[in-house]
mmCIF file of C-alpha atoms and ligand atoms in Angstrom:
data_model
loop_
_atom_site.group_PDB
_atom_site.id
_atom_site.type_symbol
_atom_site.label_atom_id
_atom_site.label_comp_id
_atom_site.label_asym_id
_atom_site.label_seq_id
_atom_site.Cartn_x
_atom_site.Cartn_y
_atom_site.Cartn_z
ATOM 1 C CA MET A 1 1.009 -37.046 -61.912
ATOM 2 C CA ASP A 2 2.542 -39.049 -59.116
ATOM 3 C CA LEU A 3 0.770 -39.900 -56.076
ATOM 4 C CA SER A 4 3.678 -42.083 -55.066
ATOM 5 C CA GLU A 5 4.909 -39.118 -53.591
ATOM 6 C CA LEU A 6 2.064 -38.684 -50.878
ATOM 7 C CA ASP A 7 3.857 -41.299 -48.891
ATOM 8 C CA LEU A 8 2.048 -40.973 -45.155
ATOM 9 C CA ASP A 9 4.577 -43.444 -44.044
ATOM 10 C CA ALA A 10 7.666 -41.307 -45.361
ATOM 11 C CA ALA A 11 6.221 -38.234 -43.990
ATOM 12 C CA ARG A 12 5.289 -39.611 -40.415
ATOM 13 C CA ALA A 13 9.057 -41.002 -39.922
ATOM 14 C CA ALA A 14 10.463 -38.042 -41.135
ATOM 15 C CA ILE A 15 8.409 -35.951 -38.540
ATOM 16 C CA ALA A 16 9.335 -38.160 -35.853
ATOM 17 C CA ALA A 17 13.137 -38.000 -36.700
ATOM 18 C CA ALA A 18 12.665 -34.165 -36.500
ATOM 19 C CA ALA A 19 15.064 -33.063 -33.605
ATOM 20 C CA THR A 20 14.406 -29.404 -33.408
ATOM 21 C CA ALA A 21 11.455 -27.260 -34.449
ATOM 22 C CA ASP A 22 13.574 -25.981 -37.498
ATOM 23 C CA GLU A 23 13.776 -29.226 -38.865
ATOM 24 C CA LEU A 24 10.272 -30.377 -38.265
ATOM 25 C CA ALA A 25 9.187 -26.904 -40.198
ATOM 26 C CA GLU A 26 11.666 -28.010 -42.888
ATOM 27 C CA VAL A 27 10.213 -31.583 -42.998
ATOM 28 C CA ARG A 28 6.721 -30.266 -42.994
ATOM 29 C CA LYS A 29 7.765 -27.742 -46.027
ATOM 30 C CA ARG A 30 8.756 -30.877 -47.831
ATOM 31 C CA PHE A 31 5.805 -33.005 -47.883
ATOM 32 C CA VAL A 32 2.711 -30.414 -47.527
ATOM 33 C CA GLY A 33 4.506 -26.775 -48.766
ATOM 34 C CA LYS A 34 3.952 -25.316 -51.909
ATOM 35 C CA LYS A 35 6.942 -26.107 -53.290
ATOM 36 C CA GLY A 36 6.858 -29.543 -51.538
ATOM 37 C CA ALA A 37 5.085 -33.192 -52.369
ATOM 38 C CA VAL A 38 1.722 -31.586 -52.032
ATOM 39 C CA GLY A 39 2.599 -28.622 -54.080
ATOM 40 C CA ARG A 40 3.540 -30.771 -56.738
ATOM 41 C CA VAL A 41 0.770 -32.843 -56.719
ATOM 42 C CA LYS A 42 -1.666 -30.097 -56.820
ATOM 43 C CA GLU A 43 0.041 -28.614 -59.930
ATOM 44 C CA SER A 44 -0.565 -31.602 -61.790
ATOM 45 C CA ILE A 45 -3.824 -31.787 -61.176
ATOM 46 C CA LYS A 46 -4.524 -29.308 -63.930
ATOM 47 C CA THR A 47 -3.559 -31.307 -66.363
ATOM 48 C CA LEU A 48 -5.845 -34.448 -65.569
ATOM 49 C CA ASP A 49 -9.282 -35.051 -66.945
ATOM 50 C CA ALA A 50 -12.260 -33.397 -64.953
ATOM 51 C CA ALA A 51 -13.199 -37.024 -63.689
ATOM 52 C CA ASP A 52 -10.232 -37.745 -62.049
ATOM 53 C CA ARG A 53 -9.826 -34.674 -60.208
ATOM 54 C CA PRO A 54 -11.926 -34.915 -57.005
ATOM 55 C CA LYS A 55 -10.355 -38.479 -56.706
ATOM 56 C CA VAL A 56 -6.891 -36.558 -56.019
ATOM 57 C CA GLY A 57 -8.103 -33.630 -54.740
ATOM 58 C CA GLN A 58 -9.279 -35.937 -52.061
ATOM 59 C CA ALA A 59 -6.355 -37.772 -51.801
ATOM 60 C CA VAL A 60 -4.386 -34.747 -51.171
ATOM 61 C CA ASN A 61 -6.734 -33.093 -48.726
ATOM 62 C CA ALA A 62 -6.500 -36.459 -46.492
ATOM 63 C CA PHE A 63 -2.497 -36.592 -46.986
ATOM 64 C CA THR A 64 -2.395 -32.829 -45.556
ATOM 65 C CA ALA A 65 -4.587 -33.346 -42.765
ATOM 66 C CA ALA A 66 -2.626 -36.278 -41.487
ATOM 67 C CA VAL A 67 0.684 -34.746 -42.025
ATOM 68 C CA GLU A 68 -0.577 -31.558 -40.189
ATOM 69 C CA GLU A 69 -1.729 -33.684 -37.433
ATOM 70 C CA ALA A 70 1.633 -35.302 -36.764
ATOM 71 C CA VAL A 71 3.393 -31.943 -37.133
ATOM 72 C CA THR A 72 1.204 -30.647 -34.403
ATOM 73 C CA ALA A 73 2.160 -33.376 -32.035
ATOM 74 C CA ARG A 74 5.663 -33.517 -32.781
ATOM 75 C CA GLU A 75 5.760 -29.549 -31.752
ATOM 76 C CA ALA A 76 4.284 -30.445 -28.442
ATOM 77 C CA GLU A 77 6.488 -32.960 -27.452
ATOM 78 C CA LEU A 78 9.374 -30.817 -28.673
ATOM 79 C CA GLY A 79 8.590 -27.766 -26.711
ATOM 80 C CA PRO A 80 8.853 -24.216 -27.811
ATOM 81 C CA THR A 81 12.601 -24.543 -28.495
ATOM 82 C CA GLY A 82 13.489 -28.151 -28.883
ATOM 83 C CA PRO A 83 15.248 -30.074 -26.627
ATOM 84 C CA THR A 84 18.693 -29.896 -28.525
ATOM 85 C CA GLU A 85 18.765 -26.220 -28.525
ATOM 86 C CA PRO A 86 21.807 -24.801 -26.919
ATOM 87 C CA SER A 87 20.300 -22.691 -23.759
ATOM 88 C CA LEU A 88 21.362 -21.983 -20.191
ATOM 89 C CA ASP A 89 19.126 -23.370 -17.873
ATOM 90 C CA LEU A 90 18.017 -20.682 -15.584
ATOM 91 C CA THR A 91 15.429 -22.727 -13.870
ATOM 92 C CA LEU A 92 17.207 -22.955 -10.569
ATOM 93 C CA GLY A 93 16.584 -20.261 -8.015
ATOM 94 C CA SER A 94 14.872 -17.838 -10.518
ATOM 95 C CA HIS A 95 11.832 -16.405 -9.052
ATOM 96 C CA GLY A 96 11.132 -13.744 -11.109
ATOM 97 C CA ARG A 97 11.888 -10.447 -10.207
ATOM 98 C CA GLY A 98 8.491 -9.829 -8.272
ATOM 99 C CA ARG A 99 6.174 -6.676 -8.371
ATOM 100 C CA GLY A 100 6.579 -3.490 -6.274
ATOM 101 C CA HIS A 101 4.168 -3.205 -3.506
ATOM 102 C CA LEU A 102 3.107 -0.488 -1.115
ATOM 103 C CA HIS A 103 5.357 0.051 2.167
ATOM 104 C CA LEU A 104 4.491 -1.225 5.539
ATOM 105 C CA VAL A 105 3.779 2.265 6.762
ATOM 106 C CA THR A 106 1.694 3.224 3.590
ATOM 107 C CA GLN A 107 -0.382 0.153 4.028
ATOM 108 C CA CYS A 108 -1.086 0.761 7.844
ATOM 109 C CA GLN A 109 -2.141 4.399 6.541
ATOM 110 C CA ARG A 110 -4.516 3.202 4.083
ATOM 111 C CA GLU A 111 -6.230 0.694 6.658
ATOM 112 C CA LEU A 112 -6.847 2.916 9.160
ATOM 113 C CA GLU A 113 -8.112 5.625 6.688
ATOM 114 C CA ASP A 114 -10.722 2.834 5.728
ATOM 115 C CA VAL A 115 -11.755 2.487 8.869
ATOM 116 C CA PHE A 116 -12.468 5.826 9.641
ATOM 117 C CA VAL A 117 -14.193 6.374 6.173
ATOM 118 C CA SER A 118 -16.252 3.720 6.796
ATOM 119 C CA LEU A 119 -17.366 5.847 10.246
ATOM 120 C CA GLY A 120 -18.379 8.673 7.712
ATOM 121 C CA TYR A 121 -14.656 10.559 8.248
ATOM 122 C CA GLN A 122 -13.397 12.543 4.948
ATOM 123 C CA VAL A 123 -9.121 12.058 4.577
ATOM 124 C CA ALA A 124 -7.521 15.216 4.608
ATOM 125 C CA GLU A 125 -3.778 16.250 4.555
ATOM 126 C CA GLY A 126 -1.795 19.132 4.817
ATOM 127 C CA PRO A 127 2.000 20.527 3.744
ATOM 128 C CA GLU A 128 4.786 19.233 5.861
ATOM 129 C CA VAL A 129 6.893 22.129 5.824
ATOM 130 C CA GLU A 130 4.524 24.482 8.245
ATOM 131 C CA ASP A 131 4.347 27.865 9.882
ATOM 132 C CA ASP A 132 4.298 29.091 13.353
ATOM 133 C CA TRP A 133 0.896 29.887 13.158
ATOM 134 C CA HIS A 134 -0.350 26.380 12.111
ATOM 135 C CA ASN A 135 1.897 24.176 14.033
ATOM 136 C CA PHE A 136 1.799 26.194 17.205
ATOM 137 C CA GLU A 137 0.140 29.633 17.585
ATOM 138 C CA ALA A 138 -3.285 28.301 16.760
ATOM 139 C CA LEU A 139 -3.064 25.778 18.862
ATOM 140 C CA ASN A 140 -3.118 27.663 21.303
ATOM 141 C CA PHE A 141 0.786 27.552 22.121
ATOM 142 C CA PRO A 142 1.845 31.335 22.489
ATOM 143 C CA PRO A 143 5.076 32.407 22.126
ATOM 144 C CA GLY A 144 7.119 31.454 24.604
ATOM 145 C CA HIS A 145 4.994 28.750 25.890
ATOM 146 C CA PRO A 146 6.873 25.859 27.825
ATOM 147 C CA ALA A 147 4.518 23.598 25.894
ATOM 148 C CA ARG A 148 6.800 24.478 22.720
ATOM 149 C CA ALA A 149 9.699 22.779 24.342
ATOM 150 C CA MET A 150 8.179 19.624 24.517
ATOM 151 C CA GLN A 151 8.069 19.248 20.723
ATOM 152 C CA ASP A 152 11.578 19.614 19.899
ATOM 153 C CA THR A 153 11.049 21.131 16.469
ATOM 154 C CA LEU A 154 13.175 21.264 13.369
ATOM 155 C CA TYR A 155 13.184 24.970 11.922
ATOM 156 C CA VAL A 156 13.778 25.816 8.078
ATOM 157 C CA ASP A 157 16.078 28.908 7.647
ATOM 158 C CA LEU A 158 13.702 30.543 5.343
ATOM 159 C CA GLY A 159 12.130 34.117 5.988
ATOM 160 C CA GLU A 160 11.760 35.308 9.950
ATOM 161 C CA PRO A 161 13.510 33.430 12.169
ATOM 162 C CA GLU A 162 12.023 30.370 13.834
ATOM 163 C CA GLN A 163 8.602 31.002 11.721
ATOM 164 C CA VAL A 164 9.278 28.320 9.572
ATOM 165 C CA LEU A 165 9.271 24.830 10.505
ATOM 166 C CA LEU A 166 9.000 20.697 9.953
ATOM 167 C CA ARG A 167 5.569 20.532 11.277
ATOM 168 C CA THR A 168 5.853 18.402 14.912
ATOM 169 C CA HIS A 169 2.725 16.919 14.525
ATOM 170 C CA THR A 170 -0.353 16.338 12.389
ATOM 171 C CA SER A 171 -2.292 19.040 14.859
ATOM 172 C CA PRO A 172 -1.763 21.947 12.344
ATOM 173 C CA VAL A 173 -3.868 20.511 9.646
ATOM 174 C CA GLN A 174 -6.603 20.677 12.145
ATOM 175 C CA ILE A 175 -6.424 24.092 11.824
ATOM 176 C CA ARG A 176 -6.227 24.216 8.202
ATOM 177 C CA LEU A 177 -9.413 22.219 8.061
ATOM 178 C CA MET A 178 -11.384 24.407 10.357
ATOM 179 C CA GLU A 179 -10.161 27.824 8.584
ATOM 180 C CA SER A 180 -11.324 26.113 4.779
ATOM 181 C CA GLN A 181 -14.654 24.800 5.869
ATOM 182 C CA PRO A 182 -17.298 25.341 8.309
ATOM 183 C CA PRO A 183 -18.716 22.271 11.010
ATOM 184 C CA PRO A 184 -19.796 20.076 11.090
ATOM 185 C CA ILE A 185 -16.365 18.537 10.553
ATOM 186 C CA TYR A 186 -15.499 14.767 10.750
ATOM 187 C CA ALA A 187 -11.851 14.162 9.520
ATOM 188 C CA VAL A 188 -8.979 12.312 9.600
ATOM 189 C CA MET A 189 -5.505 13.166 8.691
ATOM 190 C CA PRO A 190 -2.272 11.295 8.390
ATOM 191 C CA GLY A 191 1.039 12.237 7.369
ATOM 192 C CA ARG A 192 4.936 12.335 7.886
ATOM 193 C CA THR A 193 5.923 14.547 11.042
ATOM 194 C CA TYR A 194 9.354 15.596 12.265
ATOM 195 C CA ARG A 195 11.174 15.992 15.601
ATOM 196 C CA ASN A 196 14.642 16.943 16.997
ATOM 197 C CA GLU A 197 14.668 13.751 18.684
ATOM 198 C CA THR A 198 17.489 10.947 19.896
ATOM 199 C CA VAL A 199 16.850 8.400 17.525
ATOM 200 C CA ASP A 200 16.249 5.159 20.055
ATOM 201 C CA ALA A 201 14.575 1.693 19.320
ATOM 202 C CA ARG A 202 10.784 3.617 19.478
ATOM 203 C CA HIS A 203 12.228 7.264 18.568
ATOM 204 C CA SER A 204 12.808 8.687 14.933
ATOM 205 C CA ALA A 205 13.425 11.997 13.964
ATOM 206 C CA VAL A 206 10.985 11.332 10.963
ATOM 207 C CA PHE A 207 7.966 9.279 11.865
ATOM 208 C CA HIS A 208 4.166 9.373 10.716
ATOM 209 C CA GLN A 209 0.992 10.519 12.642
ATOM 210 C CA ILE A 210 -2.820 10.365 12.175
ATOM 211 C CA GLU A 211 -4.974 12.955 13.499
ATOM 212 C CA GLY A 212 -8.741 12.469 14.129
ATOM 213 C CA LEU A 213 -10.966 15.657 14.591
ATOM 214 C CA ALA A 214 -14.597 15.940 15.155
ATOM 215 C CA VAL A 215 -16.535 19.498 15.170
ATOM 216 C CA ASP A 216 -20.363 19.123 15.715
ATOM 217 C CA ARG A 217 -23.079 20.643 17.874
ATOM 218 C CA GLY A 218 -22.962 18.935 20.944
ATOM 219 C CA LEU A 219 -20.149 16.458 20.963
ATOM 220 C CA THR A 220 -19.348 15.404 24.125
ATOM 221 C CA PHE A 221 -16.246 13.680 25.873
ATOM 222 C CA GLY A 222 -17.959 10.315 25.838
ATOM 223 C CA ASP A 223 -18.241 10.425 21.656
ATOM 224 C CA LEU A 224 -14.262 10.751 21.553
ATOM 225 C CA ALA A 225 -14.091 7.214 23.826
ATOM 226 C CA GLY A 226 -16.661 5.641 21.954
ATOM 227 C CA THR A 227 -15.203 6.528 18.620
ATOM 228 C CA LEU A 228 -11.858 5.925 19.612
ATOM 229 C CA GLU A 229 -13.059 2.214 20.714
ATOM 230 C CA THR A 230 -14.816 1.674 17.912
ATOM 231 C CA PHE A 231 -12.056 2.336 15.510
ATOM 232 C CA VAL A 232 -9.592 0.189 17.319
ATOM 233 C CA SER A 233 -11.787 -2.590 17.731
ATOM 234 C CA ALA A 234 -12.274 -2.312 14.065
ATOM 235 C CA TYR A 235 -8.715 -1.943 13.013
ATOM 236 C CA PHE A 236 -7.849 -4.958 15.524
ATOM 237 C CA GLY A 237 -10.651 -6.951 14.228
ATOM 238 C CA LYS A 238 -11.756 -7.538 17.749
ATOM 239 C CA LYS A 239 -13.544 -5.962 20.754
ATOM 240 C CA LEU A 240 -10.727 -3.943 22.901
ATOM 241 C CA LYS A 241 -11.646 -1.126 25.672
ATOM 242 C CA SER A 242 -10.050 2.256 25.524
ATOM 243 C CA ARG A 243 -8.512 3.932 28.890
ATOM 244 C CA LEU A 244 -8.238 7.583 29.111
ATOM 245 C CA LEU A 245 -5.748 9.383 31.573
ATOM 246 C CA PRO A 246 -5.705 13.075 32.429
ATOM 247 C CA SER A 247 -2.905 14.615 30.251
ATOM 248 C CA PHE A 248 -2.278 18.107 29.296
ATOM 249 C CA PHE A 249 -1.881 19.651 25.106
ATOM 250 C CA PRO A 250 -2.562 23.508 25.052
ATOM 251 C CA PHE A 251 -5.127 22.905 22.133
ATOM 252 C CA THR A 252 -7.468 20.405 24.225
ATOM 253 C CA GLU A 253 -9.286 20.773 27.555
ATOM 254 C CA PRO A 254 -9.662 18.285 29.179
ATOM 255 C CA SER A 255 -6.793 16.318 27.621
ATOM 256 C CA ALA A 256 -5.917 12.810 27.891
ATOM 257 C CA GLU A 257 -3.503 10.160 26.786
ATOM 258 C CA PHE A 258 -5.359 7.343 25.693
ATOM 259 C CA ALA A 259 -4.307 3.431 25.634
ATOM 260 C CA ILE A 260 -6.020 0.373 24.686
ATOM 261 C CA THR A 261 -6.033 -3.123 26.280
ATOM 262 C CA CYS A 262 -3.221 -4.661 25.267
ATOM 263 C CA VAL A 263 -4.107 -6.704 21.567
ATOM 264 C CA PHE A 264 -1.739 -9.345 22.775
ATOM 265 C CA CYS A 265 -2.779 -10.398 26.179
ATOM 266 C CA ASP A 266 -6.109 -9.088 26.414
ATOM 267 C CA GLY A 267 -5.554 -6.844 28.932
ATOM 268 C CA SER A 268 -3.884 -9.545 31.355
ATOM 269 C CA GLY A 269 -0.335 -8.711 30.982
ATOM 270 C CA CYS A 270 2.486 -9.509 28.939
ATOM 271 C CA ARG A 271 5.864 -8.378 27.363
ATOM 272 C CA VAL A 272 4.661 -6.254 24.665
ATOM 273 C CA CYS A 273 2.438 -4.102 27.144
ATOM 274 C CA SER A 274 5.415 -4.818 29.951
ATOM 275 C CA ASN A 275 2.660 -6.699 32.144
ATOM 276 C CA THR A 276 0.424 -3.381 32.196
ATOM 277 C CA GLY A 277 -2.439 -4.594 30.048
ATOM 278 C CA TRP A 278 -2.211 -1.583 28.295
ATOM 279 C CA ILE A 279 -0.521 0.127 25.411
ATOM 280 C CA GLU A 280 -0.236 3.491 24.758
ATOM 281 C CA LEU A 281 -1.762 4.858 21.496
ATOM 282 C CA GLY A 282 -1.368 8.855 21.914
ATOM 283 C CA GLY A 283 -2.887 12.033 22.958
ATOM 284 C CA CYS A 284 -6.572 13.084 22.640
ATOM 285 C CA GLY A 285 -9.075 15.712 24.346
ATOM 286 C CA MET A 286 -12.015 18.398 23.844
ATOM 287 C CA ILE A 287 -10.866 21.204 21.416
ATOM 288 C CA ASP A 288 -9.981 24.028 23.677
ATOM 289 C CA PRO A 289 -12.089 27.215 23.178
ATOM 290 C CA ASN A 290 -9.021 29.131 22.340
ATOM 291 C CA VAL A 291 -8.580 27.195 19.335
ATOM 292 C CA PHE A 292 -12.326 27.724 17.784
ATOM 293 C CA LEU A 293 -11.504 31.633 18.237
ATOM 294 C CA ALA A 294 -8.360 31.328 16.224
ATOM 295 C CA VAL A 295 -10.090 29.556 13.249
ATOM 296 C CA GLY A 296 -13.352 31.780 13.798
ATOM 297 C CA ILE A 297 -15.727 28.952 15.220
ATOM 298 C CA ASP A 298 -18.374 29.755 18.229
ATOM 299 C CA PRO A 299 -16.965 27.737 20.843
ATOM 300 C CA GLU A 300 -20.710 28.741 22.288
ATOM 301 C CA VAL A 301 -22.433 26.601 19.566
ATOM 302 C CA TYR A 302 -19.831 23.792 18.647
ATOM 303 C CA THR A 303 -17.532 21.638 20.449
ATOM 304 C CA GLY A 304 -15.173 19.204 19.137
ATOM 305 C CA PHE A 305 -12.715 16.220 20.152
ATOM 306 C CA ALA A 306 -9.420 15.354 18.254
ATOM 307 C CA PHE A 307 -6.559 12.639 18.705
ATOM 308 C CA GLY A 308 -3.573 12.150 17.397
ATOM 309 C CA PHE A 309 -1.100 9.055 17.652
ATOM 310 C CA GLY A 310 1.838 7.473 15.699
ATOM 311 C CA LEU A 311 1.217 5.711 12.803
ATOM 312 C CA GLU A 312 4.587 2.997 13.115
ATOM 313 C CA ARG A 313 3.082 2.314 16.340
ATOM 314 C CA MET A 314 0.191 -0.154 15.018
ATOM 315 C CA PRO A 315 2.314 -1.986 12.493
ATOM 316 C CA MET A 316 4.890 -2.027 15.310
ATOM 317 C CA LEU A 317 2.429 -3.715 17.495
ATOM 318 C CA ARG A 318 1.134 -5.870 15.112
ATOM 319 C CA TYR A 319 4.297 -7.657 13.447
ATOM 320 C CA GLY A 320 6.462 -6.891 16.360
ATOM 321 C CA VAL A 321 8.856 -4.446 14.442
ATOM 322 C CA GLU A 322 11.524 -2.692 16.045
ATOM 323 C CA PRO A 323 13.795 -0.455 16.219
ATOM 324 C CA ILE A 324 11.377 2.357 14.652
ATOM 325 C CA LYS A 325 14.548 3.080 12.220
ATOM 326 C CA THR A 326 13.838 -0.389 10.372
ATOM 327 C CA PHE A 327 10.717 1.193 8.139
ATOM 328 C CA PHE A 328 12.910 4.030 7.110
ATOM 329 C CA ASP A 329 16.119 2.124 6.017
ATOM 330 C CA ASN A 330 14.794 0.804 3.306
ATOM 331 C CA ASP A 331 16.342 -2.620 3.358
ATOM 332 C CA VAL A 332 14.833 -4.758 0.769
ATOM 333 C CA ARG A 333 14.781 -7.534 3.319
ATOM 334 C CA PHE A 334 12.375 -5.634 5.309
ATOM 335 C CA LEU A 335 10.375 -4.342 2.837
ATOM 336 C CA SER A 336 9.469 -7.503 0.572
ATOM 337 C CA ARG A 337 8.566 -9.163 3.819
ATOM 338 C CA TYR A 338 4.907 -7.255 4.592
HETATM 339 N N1 LIG B 23 -0.506 16.310 18.575
HETATM 340 C C1 LIG B 23 -0.232 15.448 19.400
HETATM 341 C C2 LIG B 23 1.096 15.222 19.890
HETATM 342 O O1 LIG B 23 1.417 15.074 18.875
HETATM 343 C C3 LIG B 23 -1.439 14.622 20.099
HETATM 344 C C4 LIG B 23 -2.845 15.029 20.261
HETATM 345 C C5 LIG B 23 -3.436 15.186 19.084
HETATM 346 C C6 LIG B 23 -3.267 15.157 21.376
HETATM 347 C C7 LIG B 23 -4.929 15.744 19.302
HETATM 348 C C8 LIG B 23 -4.599 15.878 21.284
HETATM 349 C C9 LIG B 23 -5.455 15.987 20.093
HETATM 350 O O2 LIG B 23 1.503 14.687 20.606
#
């Protein structure tokens, strides 16, 4: 039995001298390991008289606790790898990979959906490849109607000529909804749309729209105007006024272009609204009776309104994003900014 093996000063000096985590582990083993000093002393306890054992046991425990404490403190000083471990310093300029996030258009779509859901609307979607019936015919565009020419349609080479197309607006989803469920209907229908457009700062062949549809007994043009105002005020977070100017769409009668007071200058005129005080958002109107007849809803019993506008318009206005193709270039510098 050699109690001088439990030399705390020697242990502390060795711990302080350990320069790496590995060295420290070695020192710890040497003093408190099974094959170290503590191990050997414990081994020899068996050879002692029973009366002497507790004293030695206490000395071993005290020594072990003191060594462990010093080791823990030194570990904290050395850090996880130790200061002398050769390593590449990657701290400069390493900002992590970052997590992905939703595209700005998707974020905007979800925000708009939330506003309408809070007004009691359902959210519906339809196919991007449509047939002539849903995109045109049921919406009161008869074959050869000049309004079709306004839509610059991209046709798909499938079936009869010019019967399958990339939808030019989200209005065909109105038809699909009314075909599949009876009134009352309150729905918004966001989605991607396509037109054979000449691309410029504000036009793209691929873009998004959000469509609204309400069908019920006794709905009026006033309900349409009120809904639009409530919605834009909720989205932009302040009281905005809307303006409805006469327009034409085959599927609404009367039809209107709707604009809101400019969110930037509150209507006094600025660069964004070209000094008009108004910002055009889209088209709207009361559902044409011919549309109700096409989907089997009695226009003598029900009335309804619909509206549709470009989704990209919203973030373009909010953040000044231009040209519109920025949304579809997928340049990560743009994507990561929003
Ligand atoms: N679908 C029309 C367009 O794309 C917009 C619209 C929707 C107009 C609903 C009236 C009612 O131009």
